[in-house]
Amino acid sequence: MRILLAEDDDRIRRDVTQALEASGYVVDSETNGEEAWFLGDTETYAAAILDLGLPGMDGLAVLKRWRADGRDFPVLVLTARGAWTERVEGIDSGADDYLPKPFRMEELVARLRAIIRRSGGQANPVVTVGEAELDTRQMRLSIRGVPVNLSPQEYRLVAYLMLNKGRVVSQQELSEHLQSVHFERESNAIEVLVGRVRRKLSIALIETRRGFGYIVAEPDSAP
Ligand code: CA
């Protein structure tokens, strides 16, 4: 899943990027508010982490513009310590959660996971589809209780489809969620990735809808 990180403090940006990448996310980071607004408006993200004190355009203005433009991805706002008015204004402007600085990376990742889950209508950290079980805390897929050995990118693919279970996801959308803007997107990369994941699974979890994309469907409610 691709995350937009807007933070002008170099150390925080580097640490957060590292923590998110270690947790299986793809990160686009930006230091300028105007640039961050543009990326959020034109690219597809599972969520954004937004510092409120940004040069170019402040975080609240960025958030208000995204919401006014109908961009509804979940946003976690980073605020200065003790600035409760900022937090209230952030939530009122459409933030899904906030975290005062300084914070523990573990808490940031946990809160991010929670807002992404809730935005997919999924309050439980464990997603089950038939015999497949995805544990988003441990970043692990199990089939009939047996963990499947997946690379980070293979895990991201399965996780994205399972978090969107019951919905056909196009190759375009998958490509946007699985690759950073700074990498060139190869046209058949998703097909290759899906093929690799299927060979590792003992069940037919990912179905192809020719011309439309891929779907993970509940066994008894296949549309
Ligand atoms: Ca700042």
Short mmCIF file of C-alpha atoms and ligand atoms in Angstrom, two decimals:
data_model
loop_
_atom_site.label_atom_id
_atom_site.label_comp_id
_atom_site.label_asym_id
_atom_site.label_seq_id
_atom_site.Cartn_x
_atom_site.Cartn_y
_atom_site.Cartn_z
CA MET A 1 0.00 0.00 0.00
CA ARG A 2 1.25 3.41 -0.91
CA ILE A 3 1.44 6.14 1.73
CA LEU A 4 2.03 9.85 1.21
CA LEU A 5 4.24 11.37 3.89
CA ALA A 6 4.34 15.19 4.11
CA GLU A 7 6.94 16.25 6.67
CA ASP A 8 9.62 18.95 6.41
CA ASP A 9 11.76 17.77 9.35
CA ASP A 10 14.51 15.67 7.71
CA ARG A 11 15.10 13.40 10.68
CA ILE A 12 11.41 12.65 11.28
CA ARG A 13 10.85 12.13 7.55
CA ARG A 14 13.73 9.68 7.32
CA ASP A 15 12.72 7.77 10.47
CA VAL A 16 9.05 7.56 9.50
CA THR A 17 9.92 6.43 5.96
CA GLN A 18 12.16 3.72 7.36
CA ALA A 19 9.51 2.53 9.84
CA LEU A 20 6.80 2.45 7.18
CA GLU A 21 8.96 0.61 4.66
CA ALA A 22 9.86 -1.93 7.34
CA SER A 23 6.12 -2.40 7.87
CA GLY A 24 5.54 -3.23 4.22
CA TYR A 25 4.36 0.15 2.92
CA VAL A 26 5.53 2.03 -0.16
CA VAL A 27 6.27 5.66 0.73
CA ASP A 28 6.21 8.86 -1.31
CA SER A 29 7.62 11.65 0.85
CA GLU A 30 7.36 15.36 0.31
CA THR A 31 8.65 18.34 2.30
CA ASN A 32 6.60 21.14 0.78
CA GLY A 33 2.87 21.61 1.43
CA GLU A 34 2.02 22.68 -2.09
CA GLU A 35 3.84 19.65 -3.59
CA ALA A 36 2.20 17.33 -1.07
CA TRP A 37 -1.23 18.71 -1.92
CA PHE A 38 -0.54 18.13 -5.62
CA LEU A 39 0.60 14.51 -5.10
CA GLY A 40 -2.44 13.75 -2.91
CA ASP A 41 -4.71 15.29 -5.50
CA THR A 42 -3.29 13.41 -8.48
CA GLU A 43 -1.91 10.10 -7.18
CA THR A 44 -3.62 7.23 -5.37
CA TYR A 45 -2.78 6.63 -1.72
CA ALA A 46 -4.03 4.23 0.94
CA ALA A 47 -3.43 7.03 3.48
CA ALA A 48 -1.46 10.20 4.13
CA ILE A 49 0.61 11.29 7.10
CA LEU A 50 0.52 15.06 7.22
CA ASP A 51 2.61 17.40 9.34
CA LEU A 52 0.63 20.56 10.02
CA GLY A 53 3.63 22.92 9.96
CA LEU A 54 4.79 22.71 6.34
CA PRO A 55 6.44 25.33 4.10
CA GLY A 56 4.65 26.28 0.89
CA MET A 57 1.13 25.54 2.14
CA ASP A 58 0.37 24.65 5.77
CA GLY A 59 -0.97 21.19 6.55
CA LEU A 60 -4.49 22.31 7.46
CA ALA A 61 -4.85 24.11 4.12
CA VAL A 62 -3.57 21.00 2.32
CA LEU A 63 -6.10 18.82 4.13
CA LYS A 64 -9.00 21.22 3.50
CA ARG A 65 -8.19 21.36 -0.20
CA TRP A 66 -8.00 17.58 -0.51
CA ARG A 67 -11.38 17.20 1.18
CA ALA A 68 -12.88 20.03 -0.91
CA ASP A 69 -11.60 18.21 -4.02
CA GLY A 70 -13.30 15.01 -2.87
CA ARG A 71 -10.08 13.17 -1.98
CA ASP A 72 -11.23 10.89 0.83
CA PHE A 73 -8.18 8.75 1.70
CA PRO A 74 -7.57 8.59 5.47
CA VAL A 75 -5.22 11.22 6.89
CA LEU A 76 -3.16 11.01 10.06
CA VAL A 77 -2.11 14.47 11.21
CA LEU A 78 1.14 15.16 13.08
CA THR A 79 0.91 18.07 15.50
CA ALA A 80 3.24 19.94 17.84
CA ARG A 81 3.17 18.77 21.44
CA GLY A 82 0.32 20.21 23.49
CA ALA A 83 -1.23 22.09 20.55
CA TRP A 84 -4.77 20.90 21.26
CA THR A 85 -6.38 23.61 19.14
CA GLU A 86 -4.42 22.25 16.13
CA ARG A 87 -5.73 18.79 16.84
CA VAL A 88 -9.33 19.98 17.04
CA GLU A 89 -8.95 21.99 13.87
CA GLY A 90 -7.28 19.03 12.15
CA ILE A 91 -10.14 16.66 13.01
CA ASP A 92 -12.70 19.31 12.01
CA SER A 93 -10.90 19.71 8.67
CA GLY A 94 -11.25 16.02 7.86
CA ALA A 95 -8.31 14.28 9.59
CA ASP A 96 -9.03 10.70 10.69
CA ASP A 97 -6.57 10.68 13.57
CA TYR A 98 -3.71 12.72 14.98
CA LEU A 99 -0.45 12.10 16.76
CA PRO A 100 1.40 14.74 18.83
CA LYS A 101 5.19 14.98 18.45
CA PRO A 102 7.34 13.40 19.69
CA PHE A 103 5.84 9.97 19.08
CA ARG A 104 6.91 6.34 19.04
CA MET A 105 7.20 4.80 15.57
CA GLU A 106 5.26 1.76 16.82
CA GLU A 107 2.32 4.01 17.69
CA LEU A 108 2.46 5.81 14.36
CA VAL A 109 2.40 2.52 12.45
CA ALA A 110 -0.41 1.13 14.62
CA ARG A 111 -2.56 4.25 14.15
CA LEU A 112 -1.88 4.26 10.42
CA ARG A 113 -2.89 0.61 10.16
CA ALA A 114 -6.09 1.36 12.07
CA ILE A 115 -7.20 4.29 9.88
CA ILE A 116 -6.48 2.29 6.70
CA ARG A 117 -8.46 -0.66 8.04
CA ARG A 118 -11.40 1.51 9.05
CA SER A 119 -11.43 3.25 5.67
CA GLY A 120 -11.83 -0.17 4.05
CA GLY A 121 -14.74 -0.91 6.39
CA GLN A 122 -12.59 -3.40 8.27
CA ALA A 123 -12.26 -2.81 12.03
CA ASN A 124 -10.54 -6.12 12.79
CA PRO A 125 -6.75 -6.40 12.22
CA VAL A 126 -7.30 -9.98 11.01
CA VAL A 127 -9.09 -10.38 7.68
CA THR A 128 -10.47 -13.79 6.81
CA VAL A 129 -11.59 -15.01 3.39
CA GLY A 130 -12.52 -18.69 3.33
CA GLU A 131 -9.40 -20.61 4.39
CA ALA A 132 -7.12 -17.60 4.05
CA GLU A 133 -6.30 -15.39 7.02
CA LEU A 134 -4.41 -12.11 6.79
CA ASP A 135 -2.93 -10.71 9.99
CA THR A 136 -2.13 -7.04 9.27
CA ARG A 137 -0.21 -6.62 12.54
CA GLN A 138 2.22 -9.43 11.81
CA MET A 139 2.06 -8.87 8.03
CA ARG A 140 1.35 -12.55 7.55
CA LEU A 141 -0.92 -14.57 5.33
CA SER A 142 -1.92 -18.04 6.51
CA ILE A 143 -3.82 -20.72 4.62
CA ARG A 144 -5.59 -23.20 6.90
CA GLY A 145 -3.40 -21.91 9.73
CA VAL A 146 -0.12 -22.43 7.85
CA PRO A 147 1.87 -19.22 7.17
CA VAL A 148 2.73 -18.54 3.50
CA ASN A 149 6.22 -17.23 2.81
CA LEU A 150 5.68 -14.01 0.82
CA SER A 151 8.08 -11.24 -0.19
CA PRO A 152 7.11 -7.72 0.98
CA GLN A 153 5.68 -6.89 -2.44
CA GLU A 154 3.77 -10.17 -2.68
CA TYR A 155 2.36 -9.50 0.79
CA ARG A 156 1.29 -5.99 -0.23
CA LEU A 157 -0.57 -7.37 -3.22
CA VAL A 158 -2.46 -9.99 -1.20
CA ALA A 159 -3.15 -7.51 1.62
CA TYR A 160 -4.55 -4.90 -0.74
CA LEU A 161 -6.87 -7.40 -2.42
CA MET A 162 -7.99 -8.92 0.88
CA LEU A 163 -8.64 -5.52 2.48
CA ASN A 164 -10.78 -4.78 -0.59
CA LYS A 165 -12.39 -8.23 -0.67
CA GLY A 166 -15.55 -8.53 -2.71
CA ARG A 167 -14.49 -5.73 -5.08
CA VAL A 168 -12.80 -6.03 -8.46
CA VAL A 169 -9.48 -4.13 -8.36
CA SER A 170 -7.98 -3.01 -11.66
CA GLN A 171 -4.32 -3.52 -12.60
CA GLN A 172 -3.99 0.25 -12.73
CA GLU A 173 -5.19 0.63 -9.12
CA LEU A 174 -2.91 -2.17 -7.93
CA SER A 175 0.04 -0.65 -9.70
CA GLU A 176 -0.68 2.73 -8.11
CA HIS A 177 -0.86 1.19 -4.65
CA LEU A 178 2.12 -1.10 -4.90
CA GLN A 179 4.73 1.13 -6.52
CA SER A 180 6.20 4.49 -5.53
CA VAL A 181 5.89 7.41 -7.97
CA HIS A 182 9.66 7.50 -8.17
CA PHE A 183 9.84 4.10 -9.84
CA GLU A 184 8.88 3.41 -13.39
CA ARG A 185 5.80 1.24 -13.63
CA GLU A 186 6.21 -1.70 -15.96
CA SER A 187 3.11 -2.63 -17.86
CA ASN A 188 3.09 -6.34 -17.01
CA ALA A 189 4.57 -6.06 -13.49
CA ILE A 190 1.24 -6.75 -11.76
CA GLU A 191 0.48 -9.81 -13.91
CA VAL A 192 3.90 -11.22 -13.10
CA LEU A 193 3.41 -10.51 -9.39
CA VAL A 194 -0.05 -12.10 -9.31
CA GLY A 195 1.33 -15.18 -11.08
CA ARG A 196 4.10 -15.49 -8.51
CA VAL A 197 1.70 -15.18 -5.58
CA ARG A 198 -0.72 -17.74 -7.05
CA ARG A 199 2.06 -20.31 -7.34
CA LYS A 200 2.74 -19.89 -3.60
CA LEU A 201 -0.89 -20.39 -2.55
CA SER A 202 -2.51 -23.79 -2.22
CA ILE A 203 -5.97 -22.32 -2.86
CA ALA A 204 -7.53 -20.21 -5.62
CA LEU A 205 -7.69 -16.99 -3.61
CA ILE A 206 -7.14 -14.42 -6.36
CA GLU A 207 -9.55 -14.60 -9.29
CA THR A 208 -9.03 -12.85 -12.62
CA ARG A 209 -11.90 -10.86 -14.12
CA ARG A 210 -10.69 -10.61 -17.66
CA GLY A 211 -10.57 -7.00 -18.85
CA PHE A 212 -11.44 -5.67 -15.40
CA GLY A 213 -8.83 -6.84 -12.92
CA TYR A 214 -8.56 -9.11 -9.90
CA ILE A 215 -10.82 -9.99 -7.02
CA VAL A 216 -10.63 -11.84 -3.75
CA ALA A 217 -14.19 -13.02 -3.24
CA GLU A 218 -15.83 -14.72 -0.27
CA PRO A 219 -16.31 -18.39 -1.30
CA ASP A 220 -20.09 -18.31 -0.74
CA SER A 221 -20.76 -14.80 -2.04
CA ALA A 222 -18.82 -14.73 -5.32
CA PRO A 223 -20.43 -11.92 -7.37
CA CA B 1 7.03 20.92 10.30
#
